[in-house]
XYZ file of C-alpha atoms in Angstrom:
716
model
C -8.450 14.921 40.821
C -10.250 16.817 43.440
C -14.116 18.001 42.698
C -13.012 21.471 43.583
C -9.353 20.654 41.358
C -11.129 19.601 38.681
C -13.696 22.870 38.510
C -10.953 25.309 38.991
C -9.237 23.690 36.049
C -12.777 23.900 33.681
C -13.126 27.426 34.892
C -9.283 28.359 34.032
C -9.865 26.628 30.347
C -13.021 28.674 29.761
C -10.940 31.847 31.232
C -8.143 31.354 28.405
C -10.481 30.378 25.327
C -12.613 33.636 26.187
C -9.438 36.001 26.120
C -8.139 33.638 22.789
C -11.895 34.741 21.498
C -11.519 38.674 22.289
C -7.230 39.093 22.089
C -7.937 43.010 22.434
C -10.395 42.544 25.190
C -9.059 44.930 29.088
C -11.832 43.237 31.301
C -12.435 42.728 35.043
C -13.523 40.034 37.655
C -17.179 40.858 36.948
C -16.977 41.231 33.290
C -15.139 37.418 32.986
C -17.550 36.356 36.025
C -21.236 37.966 33.856
C -19.336 36.382 30.424
C -19.189 32.611 32.270
C -22.948 33.081 34.036
C -21.147 32.702 37.069
C -23.890 34.316 39.351
C -23.153 33.012 43.512
C -20.789 34.187 45.763
C -18.049 30.579 45.675
C -18.048 30.951 41.975
C -16.952 34.736 41.292
C -14.244 34.074 44.231
C -13.339 31.211 42.172
C -12.897 33.089 38.991
C -10.570 35.900 41.258
C -8.411 32.987 42.240
C -8.369 31.536 39.080
C -7.362 34.931 37.379
C -4.686 35.551 40.016
C -2.952 32.512 38.933
C -2.973 32.416 35.099
C -1.385 35.704 35.543
C 0.803 34.640 38.065
C 2.246 32.380 35.565
C 2.636 34.930 32.319
C -0.875 33.269 30.561
C -2.932 36.278 30.705
C -1.706 39.852 31.725
C -2.723 42.155 33.645
C -2.298 46.137 32.627
C -3.748 47.809 35.663
C -4.640 46.150 39.155
C -7.646 43.754 38.836
C -8.047 44.174 34.586
C -6.793 41.477 32.317
C -6.147 40.841 29.218
C -4.672 38.538 27.011
C -1.285 37.349 26.883
C 0.646 37.034 23.382
C 3.370 34.480 23.775
C 6.033 36.293 21.947
C 7.190 32.560 19.962
C 5.872 31.730 16.147
C 2.337 30.973 15.011
C 1.981 28.557 11.659
C -1.290 28.766 9.273
C -2.188 24.771 9.061
C -4.921 22.779 8.767
C -6.156 20.840 11.303
C -6.647 16.793 11.896
C -8.726 15.556 14.751
C -7.666 12.257 16.233
C -9.707 9.467 17.251
C -8.635 10.318 20.468
C -9.896 13.856 20.583
C -6.666 15.238 20.526
C -5.671 17.394 17.150
C -3.002 16.823 14.025
C -0.907 19.284 12.542
C 2.040 18.388 9.617
C 4.176 21.796 9.437
C 6.861 21.932 6.871
C 10.732 22.241 8.382
C 8.948 19.656 11.257
C 9.555 15.618 10.394
C 7.068 14.732 13.054
C 3.790 15.330 13.271
C 2.808 18.036 16.067
C -0.176 16.831 18.304
C -2.732 19.195 19.931
C -3.891 18.648 23.564
C -7.826 18.385 23.595
C -7.634 21.235 26.090
C -5.817 23.602 23.215
C -7.904 23.155 20.695
C -9.472 26.768 21.307
C -12.549 25.615 19.050
C -11.281 24.044 16.188
C -12.513 21.181 14.489
C -11.207 18.834 12.071
C -10.641 20.457 8.896
C -10.577 23.644 9.591
C -7.774 26.156 8.360
C -6.465 27.218 11.536
C -3.775 29.585 13.661
C -1.228 27.491 15.456
C 1.586 28.665 17.873
C 3.891 25.717 19.479
C 5.047 25.110 22.698
C 8.050 22.534 23.762
C 7.399 20.530 27.297
C 10.176 18.294 28.522
C 11.739 17.311 25.702
C 8.645 17.589 22.751
C 6.685 20.074 20.901
C 2.928 20.655 20.913
C 0.569 23.075 19.470
C -1.832 26.004 20.926
C -4.626 26.647 18.353
C -4.517 30.432 18.712
C -7.414 30.937 16.490
C -10.075 29.827 14.084
C -9.187 31.573 10.371
C -11.679 29.207 8.311
C -14.092 26.894 9.161
C -14.228 23.315 6.763
C -17.987 23.522 5.964
C -18.130 20.085 6.644
C -20.996 18.070 7.631
C -21.170 15.784 10.694
C -23.211 12.182 11.495
C -24.791 11.170 14.596
C -27.666 10.219 16.291
C -30.546 12.286 17.220
C -31.517 12.177 20.704
C -34.464 14.404 21.647
C -35.461 16.570 24.671
C -38.559 18.314 25.647
C -36.593 21.832 25.159
C -33.359 21.214 22.805
C -31.729 18.159 21.374
C -28.097 16.947 20.738
C -26.815 14.974 18.165
C -23.435 12.281 19.341
C -21.001 12.350 16.619
C -19.110 9.352 16.434
C -17.178 9.851 14.164
C -13.325 9.015 14.473
C -12.347 13.190 13.859
C -15.411 14.539 15.957
C -14.413 14.965 19.752
C -18.061 16.870 20.220
C -21.110 16.483 20.206
C -23.875 19.170 18.320
C -26.242 21.461 20.695
C -29.481 21.507 18.555
C -32.623 24.195 19.219
C -35.910 22.900 19.654
C -37.240 24.592 16.629
C -34.239 22.925 14.987
C -35.806 19.163 16.059
C -39.444 19.512 15.078
C -39.684 17.377 11.633
C -36.594 15.233 12.706
C -37.329 11.724 14.383
C -36.054 10.496 18.133
C -33.042 8.337 17.486
C -32.753 8.665 14.036
C -28.620 9.475 12.397
C -29.094 12.234 10.762
C -26.631 14.943 8.861
C -25.498 17.778 11.198
C -23.688 21.526 10.384
C -21.983 23.492 12.652
C -23.906 26.608 13.572
C -21.586 28.296 15.443
C -19.956 28.207 18.980
C -20.976 30.210 22.177
C -18.210 31.615 24.394
C -18.363 29.164 27.719
C -20.859 26.434 25.895
C -19.267 22.993 26.104
C -21.304 22.220 22.739
C -21.259 23.897 19.766
C -24.761 24.489 18.017
C -25.717 22.464 15.049
C -28.636 22.478 11.871
C -30.047 19.558 10.978
C -29.667 18.969 7.013
C -30.930 15.419 5.957
C -32.006 12.920 8.118
C -30.281 8.979 6.599
C -32.570 6.677 8.620
C -32.817 4.544 11.226
C -29.130 3.320 12.255
C -27.757 -0.179 11.428
C -29.988 -0.593 8.348
C -27.357 -0.191 5.311
C -28.193 2.344 3.348
C -28.013 4.497 6.269
C -24.799 3.725 7.439
C -23.440 3.380 4.208
C -25.091 6.713 3.610
C -23.894 8.119 6.572
C -19.968 7.141 5.152
C -20.608 9.112 2.786
C -21.478 12.146 4.277
C -18.726 11.166 7.219
C -15.848 11.548 4.897
C -17.858 14.409 2.692
C -18.196 12.278 -0.141
C -21.098 13.497 -2.867
C -22.536 10.528 -4.571
C -24.601 12.503 -6.843
C -23.407 14.772 -9.621
C -24.153 18.577 -10.032
C -27.204 19.281 -12.651
C -25.229 21.373 -14.598
C -22.010 18.680 -14.727
C -24.015 16.277 -16.018
C -25.429 17.761 -18.183
C -21.732 19.217 -19.447
C -21.086 15.122 -19.848
C -24.422 14.423 -22.049
C -23.515 17.352 -24.157
C -20.479 15.519 -25.706
C -20.323 13.994 -28.989
C -20.728 10.417 -29.139
C -19.568 9.684 -32.948
C -15.341 9.641 -33.506
C -14.926 12.028 -36.648
C -13.304 10.647 -39.227
C -11.258 13.874 -38.694
C -10.440 13.343 -34.874
C -9.015 9.916 -35.640
C -6.473 11.209 -38.809
C -4.792 13.324 -36.472
C -4.091 9.361 -34.005
C -2.320 6.563 -34.831
C -4.952 3.998 -35.855
C -4.575 1.003 -34.084
C -7.636 0.062 -34.642
C -6.696 -3.072 -36.806
C -4.664 -4.408 -34.305
C -5.361 -7.397 -31.677
C -6.333 -5.504 -28.929
C -8.982 -7.035 -25.480
C -9.140 -6.123 -22.148
C -8.556 -7.737 -18.787
C -11.209 -6.123 -15.875
C -12.746 -7.570 -12.727
C -16.414 -9.511 -13.433
C -18.606 -6.393 -11.655
C -16.308 -3.367 -14.344
C -17.936 -1.208 -15.813
C -15.163 1.541 -16.163
C -12.901 -0.234 -19.027
C -9.995 2.563 -18.532
C -7.138 0.153 -19.927
C -6.422 -2.627 -22.554
C -4.302 -4.956 -24.352
C -2.843 -5.018 -27.829
C -0.776 -7.680 -29.284
C 1.043 -8.229 -32.601
C 4.057 -11.021 -33.101
C 6.867 -8.820 -35.256
C 9.467 -11.498 -35.910
C 10.503 -14.697 -34.089
C 11.924 -12.774 -30.936
C 10.271 -9.630 -31.418
C 6.336 -8.163 -30.138
C 4.572 -5.386 -30.536
C 2.764 -4.816 -27.195
C 0.486 -1.504 -26.758
C -0.820 -0.181 -23.821
C -4.015 1.545 -23.946
C -5.512 4.510 -21.620
C -9.083 5.669 -22.526
C -8.318 9.227 -23.539
C -10.074 10.792 -20.877
C -8.450 14.374 -21.512
C -9.788 14.903 -24.779
C -13.222 14.461 -23.299
C -12.340 16.407 -19.986
C -10.426 20.022 -20.621
C -8.547 22.293 -18.215
C -10.856 24.688 -16.468
C -13.963 23.180 -17.915
C -16.782 22.437 -15.262
C -16.321 18.756 -15.734
C -12.858 19.135 -15.239
C -13.070 21.217 -12.164
C -15.303 18.621 -10.545
C -13.098 15.808 -11.544
C -10.529 18.257 -9.838
C -12.265 18.043 -6.808
C -13.242 15.014 -6.249
C -9.607 13.482 -7.378
C -10.362 9.923 -7.430
C -13.110 7.322 -7.570
C -14.204 5.224 -4.383
C -14.759 1.863 -4.075
C -17.578 1.222 -1.656
C -18.654 -3.027 -0.657
C -21.836 -1.790 -2.773
C -21.098 0.976 -4.795
C -18.088 3.406 -5.994
C -18.353 6.293 -6.035
C -16.744 7.954 -9.791
C -14.759 10.577 -9.898
C -17.103 11.448 -13.895
C -19.921 10.921 -14.228
C -21.571 8.054 -15.673
C -21.768 9.421 -19.631
C -18.196 9.447 -19.436
C -16.377 6.941 -16.771
C -19.166 3.842 -18.241
C -19.973 5.398 -21.883
C -17.803 7.549 -23.960
C -14.395 6.893 -22.215
C -15.208 3.213 -21.534
C -13.127 1.176 -23.525
C -16.178 -1.360 -24.475
C -15.752 -3.831 -26.754
C -16.248 -4.088 -30.552
C -16.605 -0.213 -30.448
C -13.790 2.614 -31.578
C -12.921 4.317 -28.506
C -9.670 7.322 -28.346
C -6.788 6.143 -26.026
C -4.077 7.512 -25.031
C -1.242 4.846 -25.910
C 2.393 3.732 -25.477
C 3.251 1.318 -27.880
C 6.500 -0.877 -26.933
C 8.996 -3.272 -29.003
C 9.818 -5.876 -26.542
C 11.744 -9.141 -27.047
C 11.419 -11.909 -25.041
C 13.287 -11.384 -22.094
C 10.963 -8.153 -21.366
C 13.311 -6.202 -22.691
C 11.711 -2.879 -24.261
C 12.970 -2.517 -27.942
C 11.883 0.960 -29.204
C 8.800 2.829 -27.696
C 6.435 5.123 -28.851
C 3.826 7.621 -26.997
C 1.109 9.126 -28.457
C -2.971 9.775 -28.967
C -4.462 6.518 -30.615
C -8.087 5.597 -32.044
C -8.540 1.244 -31.060
C -10.905 -1.149 -30.988
C -11.368 -3.922 -28.786
C -12.370 -7.232 -30.055
C -13.024 -8.797 -26.533
C -13.959 -7.834 -23.389
C -12.520 -10.808 -20.520
C -12.496 -11.343 -16.977
C -9.133 -12.025 -14.908
C -10.896 -15.343 -14.013
C -11.310 -16.305 -17.902
C -7.594 -15.004 -18.795
C -6.668 -17.191 -15.234
C -8.636 -20.430 -16.803
C -7.240 -20.554 -20.001
C -3.457 -20.059 -18.598
C -4.155 -22.813 -16.102
C -6.160 -25.035 -18.316
C -3.824 -24.149 -21.195
C -6.791 -23.939 -23.628
C -8.763 -22.319 -25.644
C -12.094 -22.916 -24.458
C -13.356 -20.824 -21.457
C -15.338 -22.834 -19.282
C -19.486 -21.841 -17.900
C -17.862 -21.710 -14.432
C -16.482 -18.852 -15.801
C -17.755 -17.243 -18.418
C -18.842 -13.465 -18.941
C -21.381 -15.303 -20.427
C -22.103 -17.672 -18.632
C -22.015 -20.672 -21.110
C -18.708 -21.980 -22.980
C -17.591 -20.644 -25.483
C -14.474 -20.737 -27.639
C -11.314 -18.163 -28.260
C -8.782 -18.352 -31.781
C -4.889 -19.804 -31.043
C -4.233 -16.033 -32.006
C -5.981 -14.861 -28.432
C -4.334 -17.836 -26.464
C -0.917 -17.321 -28.086
C -2.040 -13.429 -27.432
C -2.913 -14.064 -23.176
C 0.057 -16.767 -22.686
C 3.244 -14.930 -24.408
C 1.946 -11.446 -22.552
C 1.871 -13.433 -19.677
C 5.662 -14.851 -20.292
C 7.050 -11.394 -20.607
C 5.518 -10.039 -17.944
C 6.783 -12.825 -15.675
C 10.262 -11.927 -16.586
C 9.006 -7.552 -15.914
C 8.500 -8.949 -12.294
C 11.551 -11.063 -11.730
C 13.856 -7.916 -13.235
C 11.686 -5.791 -10.551
C 11.884 -8.274 -7.822
C 15.411 -8.446 -8.372
C 15.870 -4.901 -8.365
C 14.383 -5.078 -4.598
C 10.692 -4.524 -5.634
C 8.935 -5.793 -2.371
C 5.595 -8.017 -3.175
C 3.165 -7.508 -0.600
C 0.355 -10.056 -2.103
C -2.196 -9.388 0.952
C -5.658 -11.419 0.803
C -7.982 -8.598 -0.244
C -12.002 -8.984 1.714
C -14.320 -9.415 -0.137
C -18.170 -9.973 -0.279
C -21.135 -11.973 -1.678
C -23.704 -9.554 -1.281
C -27.634 -11.081 -1.809
C -30.578 -8.590 -3.438
C -31.202 -6.567 -0.131
C -27.091 -5.567 -0.668
C -26.732 -7.527 2.722
C -23.618 -10.005 2.544
C -24.608 -13.707 2.416
C -20.774 -14.971 2.692
C -17.229 -13.540 3.230
C -14.024 -14.469 0.618
C -10.494 -13.343 -0.143
C -8.999 -12.014 -3.371
C -5.515 -12.814 -4.378
C -3.532 -11.974 -7.283
C -3.154 -15.051 -9.984
C -0.898 -14.545 -12.832
C -3.778 -13.017 -14.783
C -3.950 -9.900 -11.925
C 0.064 -9.579 -12.309
C -0.117 -9.970 -16.472
C -1.866 -6.762 -16.096
C -0.062 -5.667 -13.231
C 3.402 -5.380 -15.116
C 2.291 -4.274 -18.026
C 0.701 -1.452 -16.448
C 3.961 -0.652 -14.011
C 5.794 -0.626 -17.331
C 3.301 2.170 -18.764
C 3.754 4.027 -15.420
C 7.485 3.937 -15.490
C 8.426 4.906 -18.709
C 6.085 7.558 -19.392
C 7.703 9.334 -16.029
C 10.504 8.227 -17.334
C 10.595 10.703 -20.541
C 10.618 13.117 -18.130
C 14.150 12.319 -16.437
C 16.153 14.647 -18.284
C 14.051 17.963 -19.109
C 13.356 20.417 -16.811
C 9.352 20.442 -17.054
C 7.526 20.288 -13.758
C 5.395 16.600 -13.222
C 3.640 14.520 -11.471
C 5.414 11.734 -9.959
C 4.151 8.967 -7.813
C 6.876 8.838 -4.994
C 7.018 6.678 -2.263
C 10.066 6.665 0.793
C 11.706 4.356 2.781
C 10.540 2.513 5.585
C 10.502 4.513 8.629
C 13.462 2.502 10.395
C 11.977 2.792 14.071
C 8.594 0.689 12.986
C 11.436 -1.545 11.294
C 12.741 -2.814 14.574
C 9.050 -2.212 15.859
C 8.353 -4.840 13.643
C 11.894 -7.105 14.402
C 10.591 -7.336 17.797
C 7.525 -8.552 17.603
C 8.281 -11.131 14.168
C 11.221 -12.635 16.524
C 8.645 -13.807 18.790
C 7.171 -15.501 15.837
C 10.669 -17.106 15.046
C 11.350 -15.547 12.033
C 14.075 -13.782 11.836
C 14.898 -9.859 9.985
C 17.419 -7.233 9.962
C 15.934 -3.597 9.688
C 19.615 -2.320 9.258
C 21.191 -1.780 5.843
C 20.611 -1.470 2.659
C 19.080 -4.970 2.249
C 15.990 -4.320 4.124
C 13.865 -4.792 0.951
C 15.131 -8.521 0.323
C 14.892 -8.879 4.086
C 11.473 -7.708 4.393
C 10.366 -10.389 0.827
C 12.206 -13.065 2.816
C 9.784 -12.319 6.262
C 6.516 -11.867 3.283
C 7.311 -15.335 1.138
C 8.243 -17.164 4.986
C 4.371 -16.553 6.269
C 2.793 -17.674 3.374
C -0.033 -19.781 4.131
C 0.560 -18.975 8.030
C -2.001 -18.447 10.377
C -0.048 -14.865 11.852
C 0.555 -13.981 8.002
C -2.235 -11.296 8.115
C -1.112 -10.035 11.144
C 2.567 -9.264 9.778
C 1.526 -8.219 6.412
C -0.264 -6.034 8.040
C 2.297 -4.839 10.439
C 5.266 -5.089 7.621
C 3.122 -2.858 5.412
C 1.978 -0.338 8.224
C 6.092 0.011 9.240
C 6.272 1.734 5.061
C 5.639 5.289 4.233
C 2.595 5.953 2.704
C 3.050 6.631 -1.319
C 1.970 10.101 -2.758
C 2.163 12.930 -5.079
C 4.578 15.026 -5.765
C 6.136 17.442 -8.318
C 9.499 16.724 -6.389
C 10.948 13.246 -7.645
C 12.495 10.947 -5.165
C 11.714 7.612 -6.951
C 9.144 4.625 -5.474
C 10.572 3.076 -3.108
C 8.135 0.328 -2.804
C 8.406 -1.215 -6.993
C 12.074 -0.147 -6.955
C 12.196 2.861 -9.783
C 14.090 5.359 -9.584
C 10.507 7.357 -11.855
C 6.919 6.616 -11.554
C 3.946 8.290 -12.128
C 0.261 7.627 -12.518
C -0.662 6.944 -16.647
C -3.244 3.375 -16.460
C -6.599 5.309 -14.567
C -8.031 8.331 -15.561
C -11.195 7.142 -15.286
C -10.799 7.194 -11.992
C -7.881 9.042 -10.863
C -7.173 12.928 -11.352
C -3.229 12.808 -11.340
C -3.682 10.316 -14.534
C -5.526 13.348 -16.211
C -2.858 15.553 -15.715
C -0.235 13.169 -16.441
C -1.953 12.556 -19.809
C -1.837 16.127 -20.722
C 1.554 17.195 -19.659
C 2.580 13.980 -21.717
C 0.728 15.587 -24.578
C 2.070 18.820 -24.114
C 6.114 16.992 -24.037
C 5.379 15.570 -26.747
C 4.398 18.409 -29.430
C 7.115 20.678 -27.677
C 4.441 23.194 -26.258
C 4.315 24.360 -22.392
C 3.491 22.297 -19.229
C 1.911 23.541 -15.891
C 3.449 25.838 -13.442
C 5.214 23.591 -10.539
C 3.420 25.131 -7.910
C 0.039 24.053 -9.597
C 0.675 20.486 -10.077
C 2.266 20.085 -6.417
C -1.430 22.011 -5.379
C -3.072 19.509 -7.255
C -1.194 16.842 -6.271
C -1.424 18.114 -2.353
C -4.870 18.100 -3.014
C -4.826 14.359 -4.726
C -3.404 12.888 -2.106
C -5.323 14.272 0.712
C -8.406 12.871 -1.266
C -6.402 9.457 -1.998
C -6.513 8.826 2.334
C -9.917 9.892 2.450
C -11.032 7.452 0.077
C -9.601 5.332 1.070
C -10.494 5.328 4.934
C -14.167 5.129 3.857
C -13.596 2.180 1.940
C -12.103 0.741 5.258
C -15.355 1.973 6.973
C -17.502 0.475 4.329
C -15.541 -3.333 4.678
C -15.753 -2.854 8.081
C -19.770 -2.691 8.175
C -20.144 -5.191 5.929
C -18.456 -7.419 8.531
C -20.449 -6.014 11.280
C -23.639 -6.922 9.465
C -22.049 -10.729 8.074
C -21.364 -11.250 12.217
C -24.711 -9.981 13.698
C -26.531 -13.286 13.498
C -23.536 -15.093 15.311
C -23.856 -13.603 19.089
C -22.849 -17.149 20.979
C -21.196 -18.942 17.597
C -17.505 -20.246 18.422
C -14.488 -18.977 16.562
C -10.354 -19.651 16.076
C -8.643 -16.698 16.169
C -5.296 -14.961 16.404
C -4.717 -11.802 18.408
C -4.323 -9.088 15.916
C -3.835 -6.039 18.725
C -2.945 -5.761 22.634
C -3.659 -2.129 23.864
C -4.324 -1.162 27.405
C -7.784 -1.734 26.938
C -7.547 -5.218 25.732
C -6.709 -7.868 23.375
C -7.745 -7.469 19.152
C -8.494 -10.880 17.846
C -9.092 -11.606 14.123
C -11.509 -14.358 12.984
C -9.165 -16.254 10.534
C -11.759 -17.730 8.916
C -13.390 -14.348 7.583
C -11.274 -11.631 9.004
C -13.354 -9.956 10.749
C -11.590 -8.198 13.938
C -13.370 -7.621 17.743
C -11.550 -6.978 21.533
C -11.688 -9.128 24.497
C -12.251 -6.442 26.683
C -10.101 -6.770 29.819
C -13.073 -7.309 32.043
C -13.939 -10.152 29.764
C -10.444 -12.131 31.055
C -12.372 -12.775 34.391
C -10.476 -16.292 35.476
C -7.222 -14.325 36.546
C -6.158 -10.674 37.292
C -4.170 -9.803 34.197
C -1.021 -6.820 33.626
C -0.386 -5.727 30.967
C 2.776 -6.281 29.798
C 3.124 -2.811 27.223
C 6.773 -4.078 26.324
C 5.743 -7.665 25.128
C 2.536 -6.631 23.563
C 0.409 -9.567 25.991
C -1.197 -9.249 29.209
C -0.047 -11.986 31.959
C -1.830 -13.760 34.483
C -0.567 -12.675 37.814
C -1.872 -16.054 39.339
C -1.218 -18.719 36.478
C 1.533 -16.868 34.611
C -1.214 -17.647 31.548
C 0.076 -14.937 28.582
C -2.137 -13.924 25.678
C 0.430 -12.147 23.621
C 0.364 -10.148 19.969
C -0.276 -13.452 17.214
C -1.587 -16.155 19.509
C -4.021 -18.254 18.475
C -7.058 -18.039 20.413
C -10.470 -19.593 20.544
C -13.670 -16.860 20.893
C -17.124 -16.924 21.150
C -18.699 -14.182 19.984
C -20.615 -11.829 22.884
C -21.721 -8.534 20.956
C -22.437 -7.457 17.532
C -22.864 -3.611 17.520
C -23.380 -2.161 13.629
C -24.138 1.323 14.467
C -21.054 1.603 15.658
C -18.587 -0.778 13.497
C -17.690 -3.031 17.143
C -17.306 -6.614 17.769
C -16.570 -8.094 21.458
C -15.284 -11.639 21.993
C -14.911 -13.596 25.230
C -11.860 -15.967 25.367
C -13.452 -19.874 25.501
C -10.979 -22.539 26.669
C-alpha cells in the first residue's frame, strides 16, 4: 500500500470513528478537519476526497450538499461483552450463533477488553464479522505495562494478550514513577482522534523480570485480588470458632467413624475427607465428607458476595489466591486432623464390586483421625506395609499406622479401581497428563522442574469425589428443581479430523467418526504413553475437546461419560459447590431452592472466572519456566516440534517441557517454505523438512523473562 493510500485509510478510519462517537452530528469538511486537527491545504483536500468516497460507499449520509452525518445501518445490533485476542482483533459470542464472531481491529471503535458494547453484524462473502457501534460500559479493568517516560509525557507499553493499545500518560501523572518500571494503569478516557487512550497510573509493581513483580503483574492483568477487604476479613474473624452441642444434635454424628484426609504435601485447605467402615464380609460404608462452607457463608452476606465475585481459588506456582479468607479456608472449614468439624456428607453402602446398595446425603459432624499425603498413601499401597518411611512422611520421621487403617486404604483402593474400570467401559476419556511443577528455593526461584502424574492414591480420591458429584446430580434427575450442573459437550468434529491428520503422521490410526470416538481417543492416548510425542498429542487431543462449564441446562458430561454431574466436593475453592450444598439442603428438607435465572447467571460468572484462573495459572507456569531457563543460554537440549506457524517453529524441550520458538530467520541453512497443510517447513535446496512432532536438537539463543519468551536455534 502506497504512503498516500495509507494516509487516506487512516483519515477514513478517524472520520468513521468521529461519526460513531457523535451519531447526531451534521458537519461539513471544515468541522471534520478541525476535529482531526488538520490545518494544511493538502490534508483538507484529503478530507474532502474521503468524505465523498465514504458517502459514495453509503458509509455516511449527506443531508444538504457538503453537510454529512452518521448513516445508521438497518441491520440489528446486539449487546455483549468484548474479548480482545492476542492478534488485536475482537471476539464476541452471541446467543443463537454457534461460532465466535470476530471484529476487525479497525471496527473496535476504541472498545477495550471486557467492555460491554453494542455490536452490529456485517457479512463479508460467506462469513460474519462485527462492528462496534458504541461502548455501553467500560470494564474498569486494570492494565499492566512498562513505563516509558519522555520530557513532557509518558507511555505505558502494554504487552498483555488482551490489550491492543498503549496508554498515554500526562506529564503530571509520571513524576512519582521510575522510568522502565512495570506499573498498573487504568483507562482515563480516549480523545476522539488520538491513537492511544489516556491512562492513569495507580501503582508501581517494581523492576520488570523479578518474581514478585511479574507474579503481581499476572494478578493485576487478570483482575485477581490477592488481599481481602478489611470488612470481609472482619466478618470471617467474627464467626464462632466453637461448635455447639446443639449444632451437632441437628446432624448425623460421624465422629466415631475411622476418618482421614489425603491431600498434596503442601495443602492447607482440606475440604474433603473419607470415612470407612466394614459392615459385613462383602459390604462397606464409605463416607465422603465435604467441608460445610454453606453453614458459615450464608446467602447475601458479605462473605457470600466476596466468594461469588472471586468464584474460585487460583493456584499460581508460588502462591494461592483463595476464594475465602484464611480464617475459613485454612481454619474453620479445613478438615484438619484431631478436630471436630461440620461437614456435608454422602454416605454410600457399597459391595466389593463398587455397586451402591444404599445412599444417604445430609449434614454431619466428623473428627478426622489422620492427615495423609498422596505420597504416604502411595507408599502404603506400593510397599503393602503399615510402616510409612521417613522419606515420604509428612513429619520426615518413620511412623506406623494400624492394620485397620491399612485395610481401609487397601479396600478403598480396590473399590476405586472398580469404579474407574466401570467408568472407562462406559466411555469416559482418560487424560492422565503429566503436570509441570517446580522446586522453589527460599527466594521463590525454581531450582528444578519435575512432573506430577496421577498414581493410585490420586485416583482413589478422584473416584470417590466423582461418585459423590455424580450421585448428588442424579438426585435432581427426576424433579423439576433448578440445579447447577457441570456439563461437557461432545468434541468438535472438525478438530477431531485435524487431530487425525496430525497423528497419522506419527503412524497412529484414529477414526473421528461414529459412536466410538471415545474409544478411539482412549486407544490413542494409551498408544502414545512413554513416547516422545506423548505431550504433544495429549495437548492436541485435549484441544479437540469442548470446554467443561457450569449450566442449569443439563447435557451430561462427555469426558466422564456421566448423564448427570455436578461439583459438590470442593466448596472451599469453588463457588458452584457452595450453591450445590444449598440446593441439596433445600431439596432434602423440601424447601424452595433458587430461581433458574439467578443460578444460570451464577453459572456463567463462575465459568468465566474459572477460565480467567486457568489463564493466570498458565502464565505463572510460563514465567517460572523462563526464570528456570534464564541461565541456560547457549546450552543444548533435545526437543520436539510442538507447533508450526508462519513465523517459525515452536519447540518443547523434552526434559522440562519449556517451550520456545525457532524463528524463520534462524532456519539459515536453506530457504524454507511454510507448508501449512502438512504443518511443516521445507528447504527448497536440500528438501530438508521440519514437521510438527519431529524430534529436534536446539540451542537456547535468548530468554526474555518479561515477555515470557524463549528463542532457540537448531543444531546439527
